Amino acid sequence: MVVKIELDRTDVELIKLLRKHARLSNKDLAEAVGVAPSTALERVRRLRDAGVIRGYHAEFDPDALGIALQAMVAVRLARHSREMVDAFHAHLLGLPEVLAFYHVAGADDFLVHVAVRDSHHLRGFLLASFTQREEVAHIETHLIFEYRRNPEVPVYVRPED
């Protein structure tokens, strides 16, 4: 849960730097935004405690982990009831092939980003983990040829000048 806090220009710059380089030292963060290291440390702690910063993540090379294929799977539920949504959500959380998922509005109910060894793994995974679920009425699979995470973060709060 995010606690509403006012973000100023320094907070926004810290967030942008951490999004691009989560392993920056506190000293380097402070230097980059022009504040004392103790100020940077306290600001980052406040942002983390308020839930603005949710965590720090490592990027990995899929090939190095044996992941040769990624896909987005559009899932349409049989019924859009709270029970079915919650059951499918819990199911997705237990699948190691699922990198991320989005509960969306529109013709489909979920978009699921999956990573697998190869096309045989994808086929078996989809049959076992999606088509056999009573919540699922329809799936459509889109292979991902290239994936890149944008290191920039849009900021829609207006920091004071």
mmCIF file of C-alpha atoms in Angstrom:
data_model
loop_
_atom_site.group_PDB
_atom_site.id
_atom_site.type_symbol
_atom_site.label_atom_id
_atom_site.label_comp_id
_atom_site.label_asym_id
_atom_site.label_seq_id
_atom_site.Cartn_x
_atom_site.Cartn_y
_atom_site.Cartn_z
ATOM 1 C CA MET A 1 0.000 0.000 0.000
ATOM 2 C CA VAL A 2 1.285 3.412 -0.939
ATOM 3 C CA VAL A 3 1.068 6.149 1.651
ATOM 4 C CA LYS A 4 0.465 9.478 -0.092
ATOM 5 C CA ILE A 5 3.536 11.652 0.280
ATOM 6 C CA GLU A 6 4.572 14.796 -1.526
ATOM 7 C CA LEU A 7 7.392 14.179 -3.966
ATOM 8 C CA ASP A 8 9.798 16.966 -4.761
ATOM 9 C CA ARG A 9 12.391 17.212 -7.527
ATOM 10 C CA THR A 10 15.015 15.359 -5.436
ATOM 11 C CA ASP A 11 12.631 12.454 -4.760
ATOM 12 C CA VAL A 12 11.776 12.198 -8.455
ATOM 13 C CA GLU A 13 15.452 12.206 -9.466
ATOM 14 C CA LEU A 14 16.250 9.504 -6.892
ATOM 15 C CA ILE A 15 13.413 7.349 -8.239
ATOM 16 C CA LYS A 16 14.578 7.802 -11.834
ATOM 17 C CA LEU A 17 18.173 6.909 -10.948
ATOM 18 C CA LEU A 18 17.166 3.824 -8.979
ATOM 19 C CA ARG A 19 14.907 2.644 -11.817
ATOM 20 C CA LYS A 20 17.894 2.743 -14.192
ATOM 21 C CA HIS A 21 20.556 1.558 -11.735
ATOM 22 C CA ALA A 22 19.134 -0.090 -8.613
ATOM 23 C CA ARG A 23 22.617 -0.971 -7.369
ATOM 24 C CA LEU A 24 23.937 2.586 -7.222
ATOM 25 C CA SER A 25 25.623 3.244 -3.925
ATOM 26 C CA ASN A 26 24.096 5.795 -1.611
ATOM 27 C CA LYS A 27 27.188 7.958 -2.132
ATOM 28 C CA ASP A 28 26.698 7.919 -5.916
ATOM 29 C CA LEU A 29 22.965 8.609 -5.586
ATOM 30 C CA ALA A 30 23.651 11.590 -3.333
ATOM 31 C CA GLU A 31 26.288 12.959 -5.671
ATOM 32 C CA ALA A 32 24.045 12.573 -8.739
ATOM 33 C CA VAL A 33 21.181 14.559 -7.201
ATOM 34 C CA GLY A 34 23.359 17.039 -5.313
ATOM 35 C CA VAL A 35 22.526 16.190 -1.704
ATOM 36 C CA ALA A 36 24.438 14.849 1.272
ATOM 37 C CA PRO A 37 24.672 11.036 1.557
ATOM 38 C CA SER A 38 22.659 11.145 4.799
ATOM 39 C CA THR A 39 19.893 13.081 2.995
ATOM 40 C CA ALA A 40 19.824 10.597 0.108
ATOM 41 C CA LEU A 41 19.693 7.664 2.537
ATOM 42 C CA GLU A 42 16.811 9.198 4.489
ATOM 43 C CA ARG A 43 14.906 10.097 1.304
ATOM 44 C CA VAL A 44 15.218 6.589 -0.134
ATOM 45 C CA ARG A 45 14.171 5.104 3.224
ATOM 46 C CA ARG A 46 11.109 7.412 3.311
ATOM 47 C CA LEU A 47 10.173 6.461 -0.269
ATOM 48 C CA ARG A 48 10.534 2.760 0.582
ATOM 49 C CA ASP A 49 8.558 3.063 3.841
ATOM 50 C CA ALA A 50 5.759 4.911 2.031
ATOM 51 C CA GLY A 51 5.568 2.152 -0.601
ATOM 52 C CA VAL A 52 6.680 4.377 -3.468
ATOM 53 C CA ILE A 53 9.732 2.135 -3.915
ATOM 54 C CA ARG A 54 8.444 -1.435 -3.785
ATOM 55 C CA GLY A 55 11.662 -3.355 -4.320
ATOM 56 C CA TYR A 56 14.876 -3.806 -6.222
ATOM 57 C CA HIS A 57 15.200 -6.260 -9.060
ATOM 58 C CA ALA A 58 17.933 -7.907 -11.094
ATOM 59 C CA GLU A 59 17.710 -8.182 -14.862
ATOM 60 C CA PHE A 60 18.792 -11.529 -16.273
ATOM 61 C CA ASP A 61 19.774 -12.930 -19.647
ATOM 62 C CA PRO A 62 17.020 -15.413 -20.619
ATOM 63 C CA ASP A 63 19.417 -17.478 -22.769
ATOM 64 C CA ALA A 64 21.757 -17.961 -19.803
ATOM 65 C CA LEU A 65 18.850 -19.533 -17.892
ATOM 66 C CA GLY A 66 17.772 -21.821 -20.721
ATOM 67 C CA ILE A 67 14.830 -19.648 -21.745
ATOM 68 C CA ALA A 68 14.649 -19.739 -25.533
ATOM 69 C CA LEU A 69 11.029 -18.654 -25.957
ATOM 70 C CA GLN A 70 8.773 -16.069 -24.385
ATOM 71 C CA ALA A 71 5.113 -15.384 -25.092
ATOM 72 C CA MET A 72 2.184 -13.259 -24.037
ATOM 73 C CA VAL A 73 -0.893 -15.353 -23.424
ATOM 74 C CA ALA A 74 -4.250 -13.588 -23.596
ATOM 75 C CA VAL A 75 -6.713 -15.383 -21.335
ATOM 76 C CA ARG A 76 -10.483 -15.040 -21.350
ATOM 77 C CA LEU A 77 -12.223 -16.417 -18.291
ATOM 78 C CA ALA A 78 -15.404 -18.478 -18.470
ATOM 79 C CA ARG A 79 -17.087 -16.027 -16.086
ATOM 80 C CA HIS A 80 -15.712 -12.827 -14.665
ATOM 81 C CA SER A 81 -16.655 -13.527 -11.060
ATOM 82 C CA ARG A 82 -14.570 -12.663 -7.998
ATOM 83 C CA GLU A 83 -14.074 -16.366 -7.261
ATOM 84 C CA MET A 84 -12.772 -17.168 -10.752
ATOM 85 C CA VAL A 85 -10.523 -14.116 -10.890
ATOM 86 C CA ASP A 86 -9.063 -14.885 -7.459
ATOM 87 C CA ALA A 87 -8.594 -18.588 -8.260
ATOM 88 C CA PHE A 88 -6.848 -17.845 -11.549
ATOM 89 C CA HIS A 89 -4.708 -15.152 -9.942
ATOM 90 C CA ALA A 90 -3.576 -17.604 -7.247
ATOM 91 C CA HIS A 91 -2.899 -20.259 -9.895
ATOM 92 C CA LEU A 92 -0.658 -17.895 -11.894
ATOM 93 C CA LEU A 93 1.361 -17.001 -8.798
ATOM 94 C CA GLY A 94 2.332 -20.661 -8.445
ATOM 95 C CA LEU A 95 3.688 -21.116 -11.983
ATOM 96 C CA PRO A 96 7.451 -20.573 -12.340
ATOM 97 C CA GLU A 97 7.081 -20.014 -16.109
ATOM 98 C CA VAL A 98 5.005 -16.881 -15.451
ATOM 99 C CA LEU A 99 7.213 -13.788 -15.424
ATOM 100 C CA ALA A 100 4.364 -11.299 -14.997
ATOM 101 C CA PHE A 101 0.639 -11.056 -15.456
ATOM 102 C CA TYR A 102 -1.876 -8.299 -15.882
ATOM 103 C CA HIS A 103 -5.581 -8.343 -15.076
ATOM 104 C CA VAL A 104 -6.978 -6.189 -17.873
ATOM 105 C CA ALA A 105 -10.184 -4.703 -19.250
ATOM 106 C CA GLY A 106 -11.417 -5.583 -22.725
ATOM 107 C CA ALA A 107 -12.116 -8.795 -24.602
ATOM 108 C CA ASP A 108 -9.499 -10.671 -22.561
ATOM 109 C CA ASP A 109 -9.267 -10.829 -18.784
ATOM 110 C CA PHE A 110 -5.553 -11.516 -18.298
ATOM 111 C CA LEU A 111 -2.338 -11.025 -20.220
ATOM 112 C CA VAL A 112 0.306 -13.460 -19.014
ATOM 113 C CA HIS A 113 4.013 -13.115 -19.854
ATOM 114 C CA VAL A 114 5.578 -16.581 -19.871
ATOM 115 C CA ALA A 115 9.120 -17.873 -20.396
ATOM 116 C CA VAL A 116 9.866 -21.456 -21.463
ATOM 117 C CA ARG A 117 12.648 -23.649 -22.865
ATOM 118 C CA ASP A 118 11.175 -24.188 -26.326
ATOM 119 C CA SER A 119 7.974 -24.636 -28.326
ATOM 120 C CA HIS A 120 7.330 -28.124 -26.898
ATOM 121 C CA HIS A 121 7.585 -26.750 -23.371
ATOM 122 C CA LEU A 122 5.210 -23.902 -24.328
ATOM 123 C CA ARG A 123 2.629 -26.287 -25.778
ATOM 124 C CA GLY A 124 2.702 -28.586 -22.761
ATOM 125 C CA PHE A 125 2.645 -25.665 -20.345
ATOM 126 C CA LEU A 126 -0.379 -24.078 -22.044
ATOM 127 C CA LEU A 127 -2.285 -27.362 -22.134
ATOM 128 C CA ALA A 128 -1.585 -28.196 -18.498
ATOM 129 C CA SER A 129 -1.708 -24.747 -16.939
ATOM 130 C CA PHE A 130 -4.378 -22.942 -18.935
ATOM 131 C CA THR A 131 -6.677 -25.041 -21.098
ATOM 132 C CA GLN A 132 -7.406 -27.581 -18.351
ATOM 133 C CA ARG A 133 -8.484 -24.882 -15.869
ATOM 134 C CA GLU A 134 -12.242 -24.542 -15.392
ATOM 135 C CA GLU A 135 -11.845 -20.747 -15.121
ATOM 136 C CA VAL A 136 -10.400 -20.494 -18.652
ATOM 137 C CA ALA A 137 -12.724 -20.205 -21.638
ATOM 138 C CA HIS A 138 -10.194 -19.154 -24.291
ATOM 139 C CA ILE A 139 -6.492 -18.451 -24.743
ATOM 140 C CA GLU A 140 -4.533 -16.805 -27.515
ATOM 141 C CA THR A 141 -0.750 -17.013 -27.582
ATOM 142 C CA HIS A 142 1.541 -14.340 -29.015
ATOM 143 C CA LEU A 143 5.230 -15.205 -29.354
ATOM 144 C CA ILE A 144 7.645 -12.500 -28.231
ATOM 145 C CA PHE A 145 10.531 -11.921 -30.619
ATOM 146 C CA GLU A 146 12.187 -9.207 -28.560
ATOM 147 C CA TYR A 147 11.678 -7.869 -25.055
ATOM 148 C CA ARG A 148 13.181 -4.740 -23.591
ATOM 149 C CA ARG A 149 12.379 -3.006 -20.340
ATOM 150 C CA ASN A 150 12.288 0.762 -20.531
ATOM 151 C CA PRO A 151 14.579 2.093 -17.788
ATOM 152 C CA GLU A 152 12.765 5.430 -17.805
ATOM 153 C CA VAL A 153 9.857 5.962 -15.474
ATOM 154 C CA PRO A 154 7.040 8.387 -16.255
ATOM 155 C CA VAL A 155 6.398 10.735 -13.354
ATOM 156 C CA TYR A 156 2.987 12.356 -13.235
ATOM 157 C CA VAL A 157 3.393 14.283 -10.028
ATOM 158 C CA ARG A 158 4.507 17.846 -10.363
ATOM 159 C CA PRO A 159 7.573 18.412 -8.262
ATOM 160 C CA GLU A 160 7.839 21.943 -6.998
ATOM 161 C CA ASP A 161 10.456 24.121 -8.642
#
